[in-house]
Coordinates of C-alpha atoms in Angstrom, one line a residue:
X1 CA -22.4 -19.5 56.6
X2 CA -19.4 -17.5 55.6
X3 CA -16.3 -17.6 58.4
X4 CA -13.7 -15.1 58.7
X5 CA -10.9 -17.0 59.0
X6 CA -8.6 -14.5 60.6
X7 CA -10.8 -13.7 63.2
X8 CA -11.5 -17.4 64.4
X9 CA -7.7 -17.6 65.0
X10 CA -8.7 -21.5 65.2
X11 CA -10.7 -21.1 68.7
X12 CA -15.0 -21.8 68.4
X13 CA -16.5 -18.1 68.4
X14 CA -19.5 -17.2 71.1
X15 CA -21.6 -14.0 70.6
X16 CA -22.6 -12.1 73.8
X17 CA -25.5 -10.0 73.9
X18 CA -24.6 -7.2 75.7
X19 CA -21.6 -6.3 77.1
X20 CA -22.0 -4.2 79.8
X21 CA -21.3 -4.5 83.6
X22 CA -23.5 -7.4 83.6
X23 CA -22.1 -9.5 80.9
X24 CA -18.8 -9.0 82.0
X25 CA -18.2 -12.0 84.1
X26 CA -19.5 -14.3 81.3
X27 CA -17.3 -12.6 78.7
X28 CA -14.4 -13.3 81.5
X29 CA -15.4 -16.8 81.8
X30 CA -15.9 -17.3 77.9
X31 CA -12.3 -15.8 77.7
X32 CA -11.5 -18.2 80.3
X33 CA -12.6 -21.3 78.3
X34 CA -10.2 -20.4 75.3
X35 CA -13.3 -19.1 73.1
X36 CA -13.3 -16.3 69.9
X37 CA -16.0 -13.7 72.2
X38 CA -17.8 -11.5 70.0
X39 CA -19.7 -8.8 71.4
X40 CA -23.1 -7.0 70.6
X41 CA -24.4 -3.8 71.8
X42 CA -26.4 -0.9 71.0
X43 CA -23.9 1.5 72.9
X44 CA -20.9 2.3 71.0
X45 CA -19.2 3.0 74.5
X46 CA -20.6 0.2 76.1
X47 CA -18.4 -0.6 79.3
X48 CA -17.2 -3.7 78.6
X49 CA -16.3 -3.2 74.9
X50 CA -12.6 -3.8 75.3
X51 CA -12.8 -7.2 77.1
X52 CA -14.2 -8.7 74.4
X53 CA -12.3 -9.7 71.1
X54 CA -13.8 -8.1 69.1
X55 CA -17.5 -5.6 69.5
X56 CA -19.7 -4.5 66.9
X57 CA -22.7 -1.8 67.4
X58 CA -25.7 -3.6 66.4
X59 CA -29.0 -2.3 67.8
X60 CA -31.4 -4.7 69.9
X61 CA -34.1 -5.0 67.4
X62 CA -31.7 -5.0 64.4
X63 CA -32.2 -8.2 63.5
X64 CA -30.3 -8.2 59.9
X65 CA -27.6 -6.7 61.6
X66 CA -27.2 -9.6 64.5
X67 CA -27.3 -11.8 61.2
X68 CA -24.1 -9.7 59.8
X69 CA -22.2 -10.2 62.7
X70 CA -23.3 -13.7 63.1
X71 CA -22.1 -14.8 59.5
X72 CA -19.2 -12.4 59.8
X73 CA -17.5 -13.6 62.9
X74 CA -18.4 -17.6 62.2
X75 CA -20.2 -17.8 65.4
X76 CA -20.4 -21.5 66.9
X77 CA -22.8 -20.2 69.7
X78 CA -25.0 -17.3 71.6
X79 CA -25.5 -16.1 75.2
X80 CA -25.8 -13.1 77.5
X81 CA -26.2 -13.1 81.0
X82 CA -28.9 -11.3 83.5
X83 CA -30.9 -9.0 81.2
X84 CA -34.2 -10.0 79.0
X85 CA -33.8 -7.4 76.9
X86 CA -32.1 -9.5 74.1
X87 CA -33.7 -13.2 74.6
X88 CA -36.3 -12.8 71.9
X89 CA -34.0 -11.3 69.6
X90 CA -31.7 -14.4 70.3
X91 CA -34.5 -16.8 70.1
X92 CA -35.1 -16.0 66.3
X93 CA -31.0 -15.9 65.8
X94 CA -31.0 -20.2 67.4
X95 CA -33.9 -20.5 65.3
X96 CA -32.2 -19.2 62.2
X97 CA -28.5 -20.6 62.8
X98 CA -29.6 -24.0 64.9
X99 CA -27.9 -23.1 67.9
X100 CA -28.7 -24.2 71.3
X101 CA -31.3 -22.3 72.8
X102 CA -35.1 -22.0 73.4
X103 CA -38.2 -21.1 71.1
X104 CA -38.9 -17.9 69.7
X105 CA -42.5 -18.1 71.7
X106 CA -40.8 -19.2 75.0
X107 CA -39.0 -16.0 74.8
X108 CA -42.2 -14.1 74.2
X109 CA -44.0 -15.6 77.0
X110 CA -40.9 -15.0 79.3
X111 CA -40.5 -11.1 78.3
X112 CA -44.0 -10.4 78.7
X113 CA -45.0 -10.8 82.8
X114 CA -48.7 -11.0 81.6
X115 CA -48.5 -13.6 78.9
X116 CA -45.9 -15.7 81.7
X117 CA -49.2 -15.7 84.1
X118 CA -51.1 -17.0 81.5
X119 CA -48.9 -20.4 81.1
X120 CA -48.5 -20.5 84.7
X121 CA -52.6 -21.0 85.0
X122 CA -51.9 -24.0 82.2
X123 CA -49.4 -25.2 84.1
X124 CA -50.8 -25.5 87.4
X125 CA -47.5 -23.1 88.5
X126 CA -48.8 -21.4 92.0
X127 CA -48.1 -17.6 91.3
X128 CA -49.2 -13.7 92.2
X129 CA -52.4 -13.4 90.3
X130 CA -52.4 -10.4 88.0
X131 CA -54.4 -8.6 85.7
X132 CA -53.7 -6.0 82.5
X133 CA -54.7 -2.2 82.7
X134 CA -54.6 0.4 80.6
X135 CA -54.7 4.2 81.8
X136 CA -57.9 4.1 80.0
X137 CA -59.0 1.7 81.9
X138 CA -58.6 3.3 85.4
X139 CA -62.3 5.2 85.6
X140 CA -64.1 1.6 84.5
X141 CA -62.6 0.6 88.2
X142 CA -64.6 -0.2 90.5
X143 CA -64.3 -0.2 94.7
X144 CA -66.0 -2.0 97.3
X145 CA -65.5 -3.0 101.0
X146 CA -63.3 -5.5 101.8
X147 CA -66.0 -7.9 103.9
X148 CA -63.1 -10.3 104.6
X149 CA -60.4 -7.8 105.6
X150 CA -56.8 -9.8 105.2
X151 CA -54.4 -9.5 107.5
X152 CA -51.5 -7.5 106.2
X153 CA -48.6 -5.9 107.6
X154 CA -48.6 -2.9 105.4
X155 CA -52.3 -2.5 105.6
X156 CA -54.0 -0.7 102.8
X157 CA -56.4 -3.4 102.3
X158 CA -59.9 -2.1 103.3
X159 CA -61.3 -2.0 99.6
X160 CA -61.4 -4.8 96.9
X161 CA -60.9 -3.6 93.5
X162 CA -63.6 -4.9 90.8
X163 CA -62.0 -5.7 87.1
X164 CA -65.5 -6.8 85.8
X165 CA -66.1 -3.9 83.2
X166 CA -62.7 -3.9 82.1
X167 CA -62.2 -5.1 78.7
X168 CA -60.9 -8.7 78.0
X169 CA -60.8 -9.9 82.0
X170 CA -62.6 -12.4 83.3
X171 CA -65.7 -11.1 84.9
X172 CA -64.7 -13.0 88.4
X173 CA -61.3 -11.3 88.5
X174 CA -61.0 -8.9 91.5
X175 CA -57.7 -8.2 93.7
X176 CA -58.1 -6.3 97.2
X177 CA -55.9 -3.1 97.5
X178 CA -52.5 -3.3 98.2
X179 CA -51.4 -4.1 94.5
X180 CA -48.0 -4.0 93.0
X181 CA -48.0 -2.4 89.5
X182 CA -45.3 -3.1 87.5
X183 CA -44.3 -2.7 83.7
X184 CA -44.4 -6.2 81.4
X185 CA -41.4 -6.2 79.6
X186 CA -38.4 -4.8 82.0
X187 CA -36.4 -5.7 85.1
X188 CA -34.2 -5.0 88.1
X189 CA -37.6 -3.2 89.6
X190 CA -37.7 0.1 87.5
X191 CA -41.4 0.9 87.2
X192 CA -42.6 -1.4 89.8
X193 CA -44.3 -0.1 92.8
X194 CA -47.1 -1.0 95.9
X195 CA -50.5 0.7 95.7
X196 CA -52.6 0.9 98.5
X197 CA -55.4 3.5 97.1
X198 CA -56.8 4.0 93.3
X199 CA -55.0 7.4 93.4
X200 CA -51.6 5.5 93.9
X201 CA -52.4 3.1 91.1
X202 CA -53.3 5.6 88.7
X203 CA -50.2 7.3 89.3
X204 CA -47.7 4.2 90.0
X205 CA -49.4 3.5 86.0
X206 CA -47.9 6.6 84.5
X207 CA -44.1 5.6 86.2
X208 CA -44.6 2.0 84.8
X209 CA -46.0 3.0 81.2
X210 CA -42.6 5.3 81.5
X211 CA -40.4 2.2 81.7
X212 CA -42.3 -0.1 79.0
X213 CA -43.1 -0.5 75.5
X214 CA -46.4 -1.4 75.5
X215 CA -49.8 0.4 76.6
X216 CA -50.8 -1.4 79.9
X217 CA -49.1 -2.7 82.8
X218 CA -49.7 -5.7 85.2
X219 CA -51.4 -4.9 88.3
X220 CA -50.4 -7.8 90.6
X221 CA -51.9 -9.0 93.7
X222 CA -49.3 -8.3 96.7
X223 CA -48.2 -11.8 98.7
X224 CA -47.0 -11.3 101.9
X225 CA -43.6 -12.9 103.3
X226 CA -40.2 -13.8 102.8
X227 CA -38.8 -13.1 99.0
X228 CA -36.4 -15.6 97.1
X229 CA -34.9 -16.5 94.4
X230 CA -34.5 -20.3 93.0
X231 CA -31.1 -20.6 90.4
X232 CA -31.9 -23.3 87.9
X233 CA -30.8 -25.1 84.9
X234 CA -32.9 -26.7 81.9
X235 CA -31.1 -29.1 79.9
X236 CA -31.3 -32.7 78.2
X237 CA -35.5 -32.4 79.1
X238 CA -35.0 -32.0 82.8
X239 CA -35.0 -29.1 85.4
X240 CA -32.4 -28.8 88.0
X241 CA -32.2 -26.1 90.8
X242 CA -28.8 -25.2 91.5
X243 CA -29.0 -22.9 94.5
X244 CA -32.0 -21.4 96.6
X245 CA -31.3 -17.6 97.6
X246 CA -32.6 -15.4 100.4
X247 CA -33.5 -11.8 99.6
X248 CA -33.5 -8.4 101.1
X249 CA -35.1 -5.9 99.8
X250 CA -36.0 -1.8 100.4
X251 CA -39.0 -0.7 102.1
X252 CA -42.1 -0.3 100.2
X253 CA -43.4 1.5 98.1
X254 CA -40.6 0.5 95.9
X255 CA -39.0 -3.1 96.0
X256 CA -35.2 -3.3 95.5
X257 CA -33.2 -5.9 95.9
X258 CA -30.5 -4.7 98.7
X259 CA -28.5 -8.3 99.5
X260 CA -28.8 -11.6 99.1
X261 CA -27.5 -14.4 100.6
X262 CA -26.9 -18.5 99.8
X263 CA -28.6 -20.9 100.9
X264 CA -30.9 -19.4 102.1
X265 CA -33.1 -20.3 105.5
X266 CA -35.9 -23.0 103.3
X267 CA -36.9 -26.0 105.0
X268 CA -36.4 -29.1 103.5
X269 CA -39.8 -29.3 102.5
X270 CA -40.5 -26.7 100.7
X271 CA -37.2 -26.9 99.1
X272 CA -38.9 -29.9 97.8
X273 CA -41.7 -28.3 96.7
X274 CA -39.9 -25.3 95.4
X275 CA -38.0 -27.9 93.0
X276 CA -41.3 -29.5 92.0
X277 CA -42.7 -26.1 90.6
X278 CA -39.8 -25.4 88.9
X279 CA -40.1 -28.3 87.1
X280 CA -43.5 -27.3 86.3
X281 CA -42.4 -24.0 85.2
X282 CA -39.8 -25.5 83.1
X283 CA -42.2 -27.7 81.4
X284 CA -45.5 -24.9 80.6
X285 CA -42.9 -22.4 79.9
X286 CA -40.7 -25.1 77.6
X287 CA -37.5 -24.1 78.8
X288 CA -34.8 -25.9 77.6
X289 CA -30.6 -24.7 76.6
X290 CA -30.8 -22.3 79.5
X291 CA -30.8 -21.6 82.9
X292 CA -33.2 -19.5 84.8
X293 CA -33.7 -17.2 87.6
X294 CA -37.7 -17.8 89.3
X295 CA -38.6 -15.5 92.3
X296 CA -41.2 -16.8 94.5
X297 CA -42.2 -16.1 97.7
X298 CA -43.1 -18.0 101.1
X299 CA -46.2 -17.5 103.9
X300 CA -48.5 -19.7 105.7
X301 CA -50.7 -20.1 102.6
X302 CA -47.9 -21.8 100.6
X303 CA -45.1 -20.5 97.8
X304 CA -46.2 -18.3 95.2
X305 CA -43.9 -17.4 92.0
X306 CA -43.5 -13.9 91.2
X307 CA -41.9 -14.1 87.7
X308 CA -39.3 -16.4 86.3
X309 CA -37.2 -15.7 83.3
X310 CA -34.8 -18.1 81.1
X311 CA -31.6 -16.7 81.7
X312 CA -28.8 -16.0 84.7
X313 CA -29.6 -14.1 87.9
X314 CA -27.9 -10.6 88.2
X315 CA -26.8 -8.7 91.2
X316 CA -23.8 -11.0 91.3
X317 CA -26.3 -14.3 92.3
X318 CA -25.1 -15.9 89.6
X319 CA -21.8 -15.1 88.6
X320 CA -20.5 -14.7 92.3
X321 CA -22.8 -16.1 94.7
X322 CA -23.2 -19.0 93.7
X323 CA -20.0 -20.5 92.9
X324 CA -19.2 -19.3 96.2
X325 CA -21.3 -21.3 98.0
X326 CA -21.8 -24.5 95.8
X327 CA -18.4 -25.1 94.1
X328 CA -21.0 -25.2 90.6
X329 CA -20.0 -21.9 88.0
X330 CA -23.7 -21.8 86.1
X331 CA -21.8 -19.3 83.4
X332 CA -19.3 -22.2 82.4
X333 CA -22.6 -24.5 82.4
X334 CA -24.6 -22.0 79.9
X335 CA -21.3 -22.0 78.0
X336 CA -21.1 -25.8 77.6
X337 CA -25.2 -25.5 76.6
X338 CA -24.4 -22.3 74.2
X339 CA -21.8 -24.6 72.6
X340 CA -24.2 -28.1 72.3
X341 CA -21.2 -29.3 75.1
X342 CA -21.7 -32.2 78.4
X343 CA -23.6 -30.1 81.5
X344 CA -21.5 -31.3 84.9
X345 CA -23.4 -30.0 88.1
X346 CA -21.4 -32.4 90.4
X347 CA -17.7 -32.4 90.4
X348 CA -16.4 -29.9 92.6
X349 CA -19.6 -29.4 94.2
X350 CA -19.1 -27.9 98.3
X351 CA -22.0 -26.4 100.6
X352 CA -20.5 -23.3 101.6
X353 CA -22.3 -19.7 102.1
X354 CA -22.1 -16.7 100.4
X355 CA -23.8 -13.0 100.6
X356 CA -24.0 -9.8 99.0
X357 CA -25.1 -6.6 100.6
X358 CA -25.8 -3.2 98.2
X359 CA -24.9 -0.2 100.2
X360 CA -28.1 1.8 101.7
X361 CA -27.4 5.2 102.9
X362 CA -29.6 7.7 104.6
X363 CA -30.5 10.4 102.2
X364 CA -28.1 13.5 102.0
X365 CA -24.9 15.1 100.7
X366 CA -21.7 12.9 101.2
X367 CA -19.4 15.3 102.6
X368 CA -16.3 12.8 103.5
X369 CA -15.4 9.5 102.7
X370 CA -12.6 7.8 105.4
X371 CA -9.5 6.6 103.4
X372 CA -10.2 3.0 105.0
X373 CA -13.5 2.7 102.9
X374 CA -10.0 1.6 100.3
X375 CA -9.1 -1.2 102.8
X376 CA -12.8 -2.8 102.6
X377 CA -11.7 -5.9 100.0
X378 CA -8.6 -6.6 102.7
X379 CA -11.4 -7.4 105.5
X380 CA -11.8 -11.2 106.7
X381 CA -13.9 -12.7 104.4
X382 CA -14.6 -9.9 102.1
X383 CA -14.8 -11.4 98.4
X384 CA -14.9 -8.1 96.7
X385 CA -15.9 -4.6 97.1
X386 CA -16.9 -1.5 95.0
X387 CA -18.4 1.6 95.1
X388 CA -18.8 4.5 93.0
X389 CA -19.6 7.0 95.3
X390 CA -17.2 10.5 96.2
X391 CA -17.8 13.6 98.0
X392 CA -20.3 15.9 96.3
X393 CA -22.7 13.3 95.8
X394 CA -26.5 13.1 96.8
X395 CA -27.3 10.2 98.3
X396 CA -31.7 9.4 97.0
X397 CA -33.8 7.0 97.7
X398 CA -33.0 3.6 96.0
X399 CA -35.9 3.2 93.5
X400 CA -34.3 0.4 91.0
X401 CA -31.6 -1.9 90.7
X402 CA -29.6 1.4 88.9
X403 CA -29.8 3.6 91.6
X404 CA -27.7 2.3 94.5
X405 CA -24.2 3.4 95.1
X406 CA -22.4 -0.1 95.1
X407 CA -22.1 -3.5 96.9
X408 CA -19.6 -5.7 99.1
X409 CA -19.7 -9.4 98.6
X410 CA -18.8 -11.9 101.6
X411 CA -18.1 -15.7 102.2
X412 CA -18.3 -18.4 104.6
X413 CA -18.7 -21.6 106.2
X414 CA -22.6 -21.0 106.9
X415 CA -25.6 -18.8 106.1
X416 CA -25.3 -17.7 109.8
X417 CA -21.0 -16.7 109.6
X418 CA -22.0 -14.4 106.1
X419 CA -25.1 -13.3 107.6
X420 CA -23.4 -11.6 110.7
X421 CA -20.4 -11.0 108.5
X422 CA -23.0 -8.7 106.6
X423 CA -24.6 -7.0 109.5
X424 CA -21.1 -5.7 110.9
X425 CA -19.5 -4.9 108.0
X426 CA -22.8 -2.7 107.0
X427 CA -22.4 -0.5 109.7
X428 CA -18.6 -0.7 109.3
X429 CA -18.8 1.1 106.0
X430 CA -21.8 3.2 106.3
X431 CA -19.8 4.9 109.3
X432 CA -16.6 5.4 106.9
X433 CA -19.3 7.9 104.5
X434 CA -20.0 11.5 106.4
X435 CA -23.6 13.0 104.9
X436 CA -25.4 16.2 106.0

């Protein structure tokens, strides 16, 4: 491998996939840690182009080109944080260069939601039961009475939906209305959406196709309950969950993620559990060199995982969140992974809380903003705050983790201190932002 000498300036060199908003913390940390960071995006204005040492445009599926840089720069390791987009891509690169990481198939199975159900029926992994469809595919569906009507708070489920002249499903496979259709291959909820009719399947389809790269989407039985999210780490053959988190999320028919908050309210038995299937998950999915991010959720019929990917949690979980509330930075542990280094989950480990809240506005026109809406981040126990929003601007409906107009983050002594801290200061700010 050829090294640039000149660039190394004697420090180990990490590529960073990506290196916008969400990398950022990551690249800080990396910076942090005394390490060369190189940076890789297909934007050539990507945001966070001048934090890094040096940022090359490479596009994701320029594979060639990620092997330029990585011979160029003499790159000792790779990471990114809270996007799939690039894990495949960085699959083949470890594969290539022998760097820490996991297989080239465990990032397929991981980017794909369909193909990650499929291991999680070999792996005895309790999940959402899914199916594929094509838009083709929607006039081979069949609809019949629900004869065991399930109780549901959103309702929606008098008909069951029959799969059995669909092409390539099992001819027992049948999900009762509502469904959640979402795309296979993307994140942060774009194309994802609850269906309580065959019209509002066949038209949620067409949004989700919009988002993806491939020509079905998963339709996804709809679990009832409480949503969270389980922070992990694979490493040395073993599974090790971090932090649990508590979610909030919009009402349906969309699914956003609007705060979330550590630990979150799991009994010790089902935390337990929780750390039993992620173990599981780790071993069908063969994670290994990597953390990952599982959501799951919690009813009276047990836990079910959602999805799971191999990589750090966004909306600040990982990068803020947690340290916050457990004393543990995961983005200095992927480093040390990245870089073939010791993992170290326990010194400086506290039980504290932590929460984030993303601002939710009734819909309108902001017509004033109160000067105090600057004095936010000097608030008792405010960690941070931004927000994007000035007067002029239409406030929408949040449909995806890019539409929302910014987020305060909070910490405490207890789940109960951030969650009230959350509540008030909600309000606080919402009543500092004039619409009509």
């Amino acid at each position: 491998m050829a090294i640039n000498v000149e660039t190394m300036k004697d420090k180990k060199s990490i590529l960073v996939f990506g290196v916008g908003p969400l990398q950022q913390s990551i690249i800080n940390r990396a910076k942090l840690m005394g390490l060369y960071t190189v940076g890789i995006d297909p934007c050539e204005d990507a945001i966070c182009r001048n934090d890094v040492d040096a940022f090359e445009v490479v596009g994701g599926q320029d594979y060639e080109g990620t092997c330029a840089v990585v011979e160029k720069h003499g790159i000792d390791a790779i990471v990114t944080a809270a996007t799939d987009k690039p894990l495949v891509m960085m699959a083949r690169i470890a594969e290539k260069y022998g760097f820490p990481f996991f297989s080239v198939v465990t990032a397929q199975w991981s980017t794909d939601k369909f193909q990650m159900k499929q291991r999680f029926e070999l792996g005895d992994v309790p999940h959402a039961r899914g199916i594929l469809l094509r838009s083709e595919d929607i006039v081979n569906l069949k609809l019949r009475r629900n004869p065991s009507k399930i109780d549901s708070k959103i309702g929606g489920n008098d008909f069951v939906i029959d799969f059995s002249e669909i092409s390539g499903q099992r001819p027992s496979q049948e999900l009762h209305f509502p469904v959640i259709v979402k795309p296979r291959d993307n994140s942060g909820s774009r194309g994802v959406k609850l269906c309580r009719t065959k019209e509002e399947l066949e038209q949620s389809m067409t949004e989700a196709l919009e988002y993806s790269k491939l020509d079905s989407v998963l339709v996804e039985e709809f679990i009832d309950g409480p949503e969270y999210s389980i922070e992990g780490l694979h490493y040395d053959g073993k599974s090790e969950v971090i932090q649990f988190t508590e979610k909030k999320t919009t009402e349906f028919p969309y699914n956003v993620e609007l705060g979330h908050i550590q630990p979150a309210n799991i009994s010790e038995e089902n935390k337990h559990k929780i750390r039993e299937i992620v173990a599981k998950i780790g071993k069908t999915l063969k994670f290994e060199n990597c953390p990952s991010h599982t959501e799951l959720k919690i009813n009276e019929r047990g836990i079910f995982v959602i999805e799971t990917s191999p990589r750090l949690g966004g909306d600040y979980i990982t990068s803020t969140l947690t340290p916050l509330s457990t004393g543990i930075n995961l983005e200095d542990q992927l480093l040390h992974i990245a870089l073939g280094e010791k993992v170290n989950t326990q010194t400086g480990r506290v039980e504290k809380a932590s929460g984030v809240c993303f601002l939710s506005l009734p819909c309108g026109k902001v017509t004033a903003i109160d000067p105090a809406i600057n004095e936010v981040s000097t608030w008792p126990n405010v960690y941070s705050f931004a927000t994007s929003l000035k007067v002029g601007d239409e406030i929408h409906p949040i449909t995806s983790s890019l539409n929302r107009y910014g987020q305060f983050i909070v910490k405490g002594e207890t789940r109960e201190d951030v969650k009230h801290l959350l509540d008030i200061y909600s309000n606080r700010i919402n009543n500092l932002i004039t619409l009509i």
